[in-house]
CSV table of C-alpha atoms and ligand atoms in Angstrom, one decimal:
chain,number,residue,atom,x,y,z
A,245,MET,CA,15.3,-23.9,-20.9
A,246,ASN,CA,16.1,-26.2,-18.0
A,247,VAL,CA,13.3,-27.9,-16.1
A,248,HIS,CA,14.0,-28.8,-12.4
A,249,ARG,CA,11.7,-31.0,-10.2
A,250,THR,CA,13.7,-30.8,-7.0
A,251,VAL,CA,15.2,-28.1,-4.9
A,252,ALA,CA,18.6,-29.9,-5.0
A,253,GLU,CA,18.6,-29.9,-8.8
A,254,LEU,CA,17.6,-26.3,-9.0
A,255,ARG,CA,20.3,-25.2,-6.6
A,256,ARG,CA,22.9,-27.2,-8.5
A,257,ALA,CA,21.9,-25.5,-11.7
A,258,LEU,CA,22.0,-22.0,-10.2
A,259,ASP,CA,25.3,-22.5,-8.4
A,260,PRO,CA,27.5,-21.3,-11.4
A,261,ASP,CA,25.3,-18.1,-11.7
A,262,ARG,CA,25.6,-17.4,-8.0
A,263,GLY,CA,29.4,-18.1,-8.1
A,264,SER,CA,29.9,-15.6,-10.9
A,265,LYS,CA,27.6,-13.0,-9.2
A,266,ARG,CA,25.1,-13.1,-12.0
A,267,ARG,CA,21.8,-11.5,-11.0
A,268,ILE,CA,19.0,-14.0,-10.5
A,269,GLY,CA,15.4,-12.9,-11.0
A,270,PHE,CA,12.5,-15.1,-9.9
A,271,VAL,CA,8.8,-15.2,-10.9
A,272,PRO,CA,6.6,-17.5,-8.8
A,273,THR,CA,3.4,-18.7,-10.5
A,274,MET,CA,0.8,-21.3,-10.3
A,275,GLY,CA,1.0,-21.8,-14.1
A,276,ALA,CA,-1.7,-21.5,-16.8
A,277,LEU,CA,0.4,-18.5,-17.8
A,278,HIS,CA,-1.1,-15.5,-19.5
A,279,GLU,CA,0.2,-12.0,-20.5
A,280,GLY,CA,0.1,-10.9,-16.9
A,281,HIS,CA,2.6,-13.5,-15.9
A,282,ILE,CA,4.6,-13.0,-19.0
A,283,SER,CA,5.0,-9.2,-18.2
A,284,LEU,CA,6.7,-10.3,-15.0
A,285,VAL,CA,9.0,-12.7,-16.8
A,286,GLU,CA,10.0,-10.1,-19.4
A,287,LYS,CA,10.8,-7.5,-16.7
A,288,ALA,CA,12.8,-10.1,-14.8
A,289,ALA,CA,14.8,-10.9,-18.0
A,290,GLU,CA,15.4,-7.2,-18.6
A,291,GLU,CA,16.7,-6.6,-15.0
A,292,ASN,CA,18.6,-9.9,-14.4
A,293,ASP,CA,21.1,-12.3,-16.0
A,294,THR,CA,19.2,-15.5,-15.1
A,295,VAL,CA,15.4,-15.9,-14.8
A,296,VAL,CA,13.7,-18.6,-12.8
A,297,VAL,CA,10.0,-19.2,-13.2
A,298,SER,CA,8.3,-21.6,-10.8
A,299,ILE,CA,5.0,-23.4,-11.5
A,300,PHE,CA,3.4,-24.9,-8.5
A,301,VAL,CA,-0.3,-25.1,-7.7
A,302,ASN,CA,0.2,-24.8,-4.0
A,303,PRO,CA,-2.3,-27.1,-2.2
A,304,ILE,CA,-2.0,-25.4,1.2
A,305,GLN,CA,-3.3,-22.0,0.0
A,306,PHE,CA,-6.6,-23.6,-1.2
A,307,ALA,CA,-9.4,-24.1,1.4
A,308,PRO,CA,-11.5,-27.3,1.1
A,309,GLY,CA,-14.1,-26.8,-1.6
A,310,GLU,CA,-12.0,-24.2,-3.5
A,311,ASP,CA,-10.7,-24.9,-7.0
A,312,PHE,CA,-7.4,-26.8,-6.3
A,313,ASN,CA,-8.4,-29.9,-8.3
A,314,SER,CA,-9.9,-28.0,-11.2
A,315,TYR,CA,-7.2,-25.2,-11.3
A,316,PRO,CA,-6.0,-25.1,-15.0
A,317,ARG,CA,-2.7,-26.9,-15.6
A,318,SER,CA,-0.7,-26.5,-18.9
A,319,GLU,CA,3.0,-27.0,-18.2
A,320,ALA,CA,4.1,-27.7,-21.8
A,321,ARG,CA,2.6,-24.4,-23.0
A,322,ASP,CA,3.8,-22.5,-20.0
A,323,LEU,CA,7.3,-23.8,-20.6
A,324,GLU,CA,7.2,-22.4,-24.2
A,325,LEU,CA,5.7,-19.1,-23.2
A,326,SER,CA,8.1,-18.4,-20.3
A,327,SER,CA,11.1,-19.5,-22.4
A,328,ALA,CA,10.1,-17.1,-25.2
A,329,ALA,CA,9.8,-14.3,-22.6
A,330,GLY,CA,13.3,-14.9,-21.4
A,331,ALA,CA,13.1,-17.4,-18.6
A,332,THR,CA,16.2,-19.7,-18.3
A,333,HIS,CA,15.1,-22.1,-15.6
A,334,LEU,CA,11.7,-23.6,-14.8
A,335,PHE,CA,11.1,-25.0,-11.3
A,336,ALA,CA,8.1,-27.3,-11.3
A,337,PRO,CA,8.1,-29.5,-8.2
A,338,GLU,CA,5.6,-32.1,-7.2
A,339,ALA,CA,3.7,-31.4,-3.9
A,340,THR,CA,5.7,-34.1,-2.1
A,341,GLU,CA,9.0,-32.3,-2.9
A,342,MET,CA,7.6,-29.1,-1.3
A,343,TYR,CA,5.7,-30.8,1.5
A,344,PRO,CA,7.4,-34.2,2.3
A,345,PRO,CA,6.0,-36.4,5.1
A,346,GLY,CA,6.5,-34.7,8.4
A,347,PHE,CA,6.4,-31.2,7.1
A,348,GLY,CA,5.4,-29.1,10.0
A,349,THR,CA,6.3,-25.4,9.6
A,350,GLU,CA,4.0,-22.5,8.8
A,351,VAL,CA,5.0,-18.9,8.0
A,352,HIS,CA,2.2,-16.6,9.1
A,353,VAL,CA,2.0,-12.8,8.8
A,354,SER,CA,-0.5,-11.4,11.2
A,355,GLY,CA,-2.7,-8.3,10.7
A,356,LEU,CA,-2.4,-7.7,7.0
A,357,THR,CA,-3.7,-11.2,6.4
A,358,GLU,CA,-7.0,-10.8,8.4
A,359,VAL,CA,-8.7,-8.3,6.1
A,360,LEU,CA,-10.0,-8.3,2.5
A,361,CYS,CA,-9.3,-11.8,1.0
A,362,GLY,CA,-8.1,-12.9,4.4
A,363,ALA,CA,-11.3,-12.0,6.3
A,364,PRO,CA,-13.1,-15.1,7.7
A,365,GLU,CA,-16.0,-14.6,5.4
A,366,ALA,CA,-13.7,-14.4,2.4
A,367,ARG,CA,-10.8,-17.0,2.0
A,368,GLY,CA,-9.6,-16.6,5.6
A,369,SER,CA,-6.1,-15.8,6.8
A,370,GLY,CA,-5.1,-19.5,6.3
A,371,HIS,CA,-5.0,-18.8,2.6
A,372,PHE,CA,-2.2,-16.2,3.2
A,373,SER,CA,-0.3,-18.6,5.5
A,374,GLY,CA,-0.3,-21.0,2.6
A,375,VAL,CA,1.0,-18.3,0.3
A,376,THR,CA,3.7,-17.0,2.7
A,377,THR,CA,4.8,-20.5,3.6
A,378,VAL,CA,5.3,-21.5,-0.1
A,379,VAL,CA,6.8,-18.1,-1.1
A,380,CYS,CA,9.3,-18.3,1.8
A,381,LYS,CA,10.2,-21.9,0.7
A,382,LEU,CA,10.6,-20.8,-2.9
A,383,LEU,CA,12.7,-17.8,-2.0
A,384,ASN,CA,15.0,-20.1,0.0
A,385,ALA,CA,15.2,-22.6,-2.8
A,386,VAL,CA,16.0,-20.1,-5.5
A,387,GLN,CA,17.7,-17.4,-3.5
A,388,PRO,CA,17.0,-14.7,-6.1
A,389,ASP,CA,18.3,-11.1,-6.1
A,390,ARG,CA,14.8,-9.9,-7.1
A,391,ALA,CA,11.4,-11.5,-7.1
A,392,TYR,CA,8.5,-10.3,-9.3
A,393,PHE,CA,4.8,-10.1,-8.3
A,394,GLY,CA,1.7,-8.6,-9.9
A,395,GLN,CA,-0.1,-5.7,-8.4
A,396,LYS,CA,-3.3,-7.4,-9.3
A,397,ASP,CA,-2.8,-9.4,-6.1
A,398,ALA,CA,-2.1,-6.3,-4.1
A,399,GLN,CA,-2.7,-7.9,-0.7
A,400,GLN,CA,-0.3,-10.7,-1.6
A,401,VAL,CA,2.3,-8.1,-2.4
A,402,ALA,CA,1.8,-6.3,0.9
A,403,VAL,CA,1.9,-9.5,2.8
A,404,VAL,CA,5.1,-10.8,1.0
A,405,ARG,CA,6.8,-7.5,1.5
A,406,ARG,CA,6.0,-7.7,5.2
A,407,MET,CA,7.3,-11.2,5.5
A,408,VAL,CA,10.5,-10.4,3.7
A,409,ARG,CA,11.1,-7.4,5.9
A,410,ASP,CA,10.2,-9.2,9.2
A,411,LEU,CA,12.3,-12.3,8.4
A,412,ASN,CA,15.2,-10.4,6.8
A,413,ILE,CA,15.0,-12.4,3.6
A,414,PRO,CA,17.7,-10.9,1.3
A,415,VAL,CA,15.6,-10.2,-1.8
A,416,GLU,CA,14.1,-7.2,-3.6
A,417,ILE,CA,10.4,-7.5,-4.1
A,418,ARG,CA,9.2,-5.9,-7.4
A,419,ALA,CA,5.5,-5.3,-7.9
A,420,LEU,CA,4.4,-4.7,-11.5
A,421,PRO,CA,1.1,-3.2,-12.9
A,422,THR,CA,-1.9,-5.3,-13.6
A,423,VAL,CA,-2.1,-6.5,-17.3
A,424,ARG,CA,-5.7,-6.2,-18.6
A,425,GLU,CA,-7.7,-7.5,-21.6
A,426,ALA,CA,-8.5,-4.8,-24.2
A,427,ASP,CA,-11.8,-4.2,-22.6
A,428,GLY,CA,-10.3,-3.7,-19.1
A,429,LEU,CA,-10.9,-7.1,-17.4
A,430,ALA,CA,-7.8,-8.0,-15.4
A,431,MET,CA,-6.1,-11.1,-16.8
A,432,SER,CA,-6.4,-14.1,-14.6
A,433,SER,CA,-6.0,-17.8,-14.9
A,434,ARG,CA,-9.5,-18.1,-13.4
A,435,ASN,CA,-11.1,-16.0,-16.2
A,436,ARG,CA,-11.4,-19.3,-18.2
A,437,TYR,CA,-14.1,-20.4,-15.7
A,438,LEU,CA,-16.4,-17.6,-17.0
A,439,SER,CA,-19.2,-18.4,-19.4
A,440,ALA,CA,-19.7,-15.9,-22.3
A,441,GLU,CA,-22.4,-14.2,-20.4
A,442,ASP,CA,-20.5,-14.1,-17.1
A,443,ARG,CA,-17.4,-12.8,-19.0
A,444,GLU,CA,-19.6,-9.8,-20.1
A,445,ARG,CA,-20.9,-9.2,-16.6
A,446,ALA,CA,-17.4,-9.4,-15.1
A,447,LEU,CA,-16.5,-6.2,-17.0
A,448,ALA,CA,-18.5,-4.4,-14.3
A,449,ILE,CA,-15.6,-5.1,-11.9
A,450,PRO,CA,-13.0,-2.9,-13.6
A,451,GLN,CA,-15.7,-0.4,-14.5
A,452,ALA,CA,-16.7,-0.1,-10.8
A,453,LEU,CA,-13.1,0.5,-9.9
A,454,GLU,CA,-12.8,3.2,-12.6
A,455,ILE,CA,-16.0,4.8,-11.2
A,456,ALA,CA,-14.5,4.9,-7.7
A,457,ARG,CA,-11.2,6.3,-9.0
A,458,HIS,CA,-13.0,9.1,-11.0
A,459,SER,CA,-15.2,9.9,-8.0
A,460,ILE,CA,-12.1,10.5,-5.9
A,461,LEU,CA,-10.4,12.5,-8.6
A,462,ASP,CA,-13.6,14.6,-8.9
A,463,GLY,CA,-13.3,15.4,-5.2
A,464,ARG,CA,-16.0,13.2,-3.9
A,465,SER,CA,-15.8,11.3,-0.6
A,466,ILE,CA,-14.6,7.7,-0.1
A,467,SER,CA,-18.1,6.6,0.9
A,468,SER,CA,-19.7,8.2,-2.1
A,469,ALA,CA,-17.1,6.6,-4.4
A,470,ILE,CA,-17.7,3.2,-2.9
A,471,GLU,CA,-21.5,3.7,-3.2
A,472,SER,CA,-21.3,4.5,-6.9
A,473,ALA,CA,-18.9,1.6,-7.6
A,474,VAL,CA,-21.2,-0.9,-5.8
A,475,ALA,CA,-24.1,0.5,-7.8
A,476,ARG,CA,-22.3,-0.4,-11.0
A,477,LEU,CA,-21.7,-4.0,-9.7
A,478,GLU,CA,-25.4,-4.3,-8.7
A,479,GLU,CA,-26.4,-3.3,-12.3
A,480,ALA,CA,-24.5,-6.3,-13.5
A,481,ALA,CA,-26.1,-8.5,-10.7
A,482,ILE,CA,-22.8,-8.8,-8.9
A,483,ALA,CA,-22.8,-8.8,-5.1
A,484,PRO,CA,-19.2,-8.0,-4.1
A,485,GLU,CA,-17.6,-10.1,-1.3
A,486,TYR,CA,-15.9,-6.8,-0.5
A,487,LEU,CA,-15.3,-3.4,-2.1
A,488,GLU,CA,-13.1,-1.3,0.2
A,489,ALA,CA,-10.8,1.6,0.3
A,490,ARG,CA,-7.4,0.7,1.9
A,491,ASP,CA,-3.9,2.0,2.2
A,492,PRO,CA,-2.0,0.0,-0.4
A,493,ASP,CA,0.9,-0.8,1.9
A,494,THR,CA,-0.5,-1.2,5.4
A,495,LEU,CA,-4.0,-2.2,4.1
A,496,ALA,CA,-5.5,0.1,6.9
A,497,PRO,CA,-9.0,1.3,6.0
A,498,VAL,CA,-9.1,4.7,4.4
A,499,THR,CA,-12.2,6.7,5.3
A,500,GLU,CA,-11.2,10.1,4.0
A,501,ALA,CA,-9.5,10.9,0.7
A,502,GLY,CA,-6.6,13.3,1.2
A,503,ARG,CA,-2.9,13.1,1.6
A,504,GLU,CA,-2.4,9.3,1.4
A,505,PRO,CA,-2.7,7.1,-1.7
A,506,VAL,CA,-5.9,5.1,-1.6
A,507,MET,CA,-6.5,1.6,-3.1
A,508,PHE,CA,-9.9,0.4,-4.0
A,509,ALA,CA,-10.0,-3.4,-3.8
A,510,VAL,CA,-12.8,-5.7,-4.9
A,511,ALA,CA,-13.5,-9.4,-4.8
A,512,ALA,CA,-16.6,-10.9,-6.3
A,513,ARG,CA,-17.9,-14.2,-7.4
A,514,VAL,CA,-19.1,-14.1,-11.1
A,515,GLY,CA,-20.6,-17.4,-12.1
A,516,GLN,CA,-18.0,-20.1,-11.3
A,517,ALA,CA,-15.1,-17.6,-10.9
A,518,ARG,CA,-14.0,-15.7,-7.8
A,519,LEU,CA,-12.4,-12.6,-9.3
A,520,ILE,CA,-10.3,-9.9,-7.6
A,521,ASP,CA,-9.1,-6.5,-8.8
A,522,ASN,CA,-7.9,-3.2,-7.5
A,523,THR,CA,-6.9,0.3,-8.5
A,524,VAL,CA,-4.6,2.8,-6.6
A,525,VAL,CA,-5.3,6.5,-6.7
A,526,GLU,CA,-2.0,8.3,-6.0
A,527,ALA,CA,-2.1,11.0,-3.2
A,528,GLN,CA,-0.9,13.8,-5.4
A,529,ARG,CA,-3.8,13.3,-7.8
A,530,ILE,CA,-6.5,13.5,-5.1
A,531,PRO,CA,-7.9,17.0,-4.7
A,532,GLN,CA,-7.1,18.3,-1.2
A,533,GLU,CA,-10.6,19.9,-0.8
A,534,VAL,CA,-12.8,16.9,-0.5
A,535,SER,CA,-16.4,17.9,-0.8
A,536,SER,CA,-19.1,16.3,1.4
A,537,ARG,CA,-21.0,15.0,-1.7
B,81,LIG,P1,-0.7,-16.8,-10.0
B,81,LIG,O1,-0.2,-17.8,-11.1
B,81,LIG,O2,-2.2,-16.4,-10.2
B,81,LIG,O3,-0.4,-17.2,-8.6
B,81,LIG,O4,0.1,-15.5,-10.3
B,81,LIG,C1,1.5,-15.5,-10.3
B,81,LIG,C2,1.9,-14.0,-10.3
B,81,LIG,O5,1.4,-13.4,-11.5
B,81,LIG,C3,1.4,-13.2,-9.1
B,81,LIG,O6,2.4,-12.4,-8.7
B,81,LIG,C4,0.3,-12.5,-9.7
B,81,LIG,O7,0.0,-11.2,-9.0
B,81,LIG,C5,0.8,-12.2,-11.1
B,81,LIG,N1,-0.4,-11.9,-12.0
B,81,LIG,C6,-1.5,-12.6,-12.1
B,81,LIG,N2,-2.4,-11.9,-13.0
B,81,LIG,C7,-1.7,-10.8,-13.3
B,81,LIG,C8,-2.1,-9.7,-14.2
B,81,LIG,N3,-3.3,-9.6,-14.8
B,81,LIG,N4,-1.2,-8.7,-14.3
B,81,LIG,C9,0.0,-8.7,-13.7
B,81,LIG,N5,0.4,-9.7,-12.9
B,81,LIG,C10,-0.5,-10.7,-12.7
């Protein structure tokens, strides 16, 4: 495993692969790796000849008061885990390498970034500008054939796909399913902020999504599905920041279940952690006769 701290080093190391047309897969992360990240690395190793993992806790996607300083950092362990999963290069730059003095460019995707986690009362669209700016820079640094993202951050996937399409960035974006703990909680680096009691309460999040999913599959309306899901959260004393039905690609609100896939997305603070999760109900599984229940 080769560790690179600068874009120049990384590019030099990848030149021979590029010259011999070996496929480069790329997994961007903020480190503190868990099985969710590892599933991306394994898939990248399966589908490519060379796999680059980046670890960079990107300061510009955190708002003041968010957990930038306390975000877990565990590079030595991350290196071992990603190497065992098939990564060949680790790119772990310092913030000054990514944002040297005088840095003044922002990549902003409009529309998609203003809802859900990008709503002003949530993290705000500035969060996503931080994400798209760093992902654009990382894609330019690595120049991969394919880049791997988790469906857990469904809005991030939609926004990155839009950026890549709008800016003609020559990369295939692959989105992989959310990896969950045995009891259903989506794996997240932020789960370690949960006390034992909050960890138990947090289970209501995937349970609420399952309730919404089953409601739709039973032919109930979107509003009724959301109502039942929110009721499950309330039982666990969780007040969601949002729990909404959206089109998984355009993020447009879905008010009637029917011919289009519907994504239920939720964000909620549980103790010290802000958690997000989602589930997508495929269109062909939704009964076409939606009752008014
Ligand atoms: P992060 O380190 O949180 O920025 O995540 C890096 C990548 O891993 C993103 O594409 C995430 O969507 C993905 N990821 C995080 N958690 C999971 C999970 N539980 N299952 C699958 N992918 C995940």
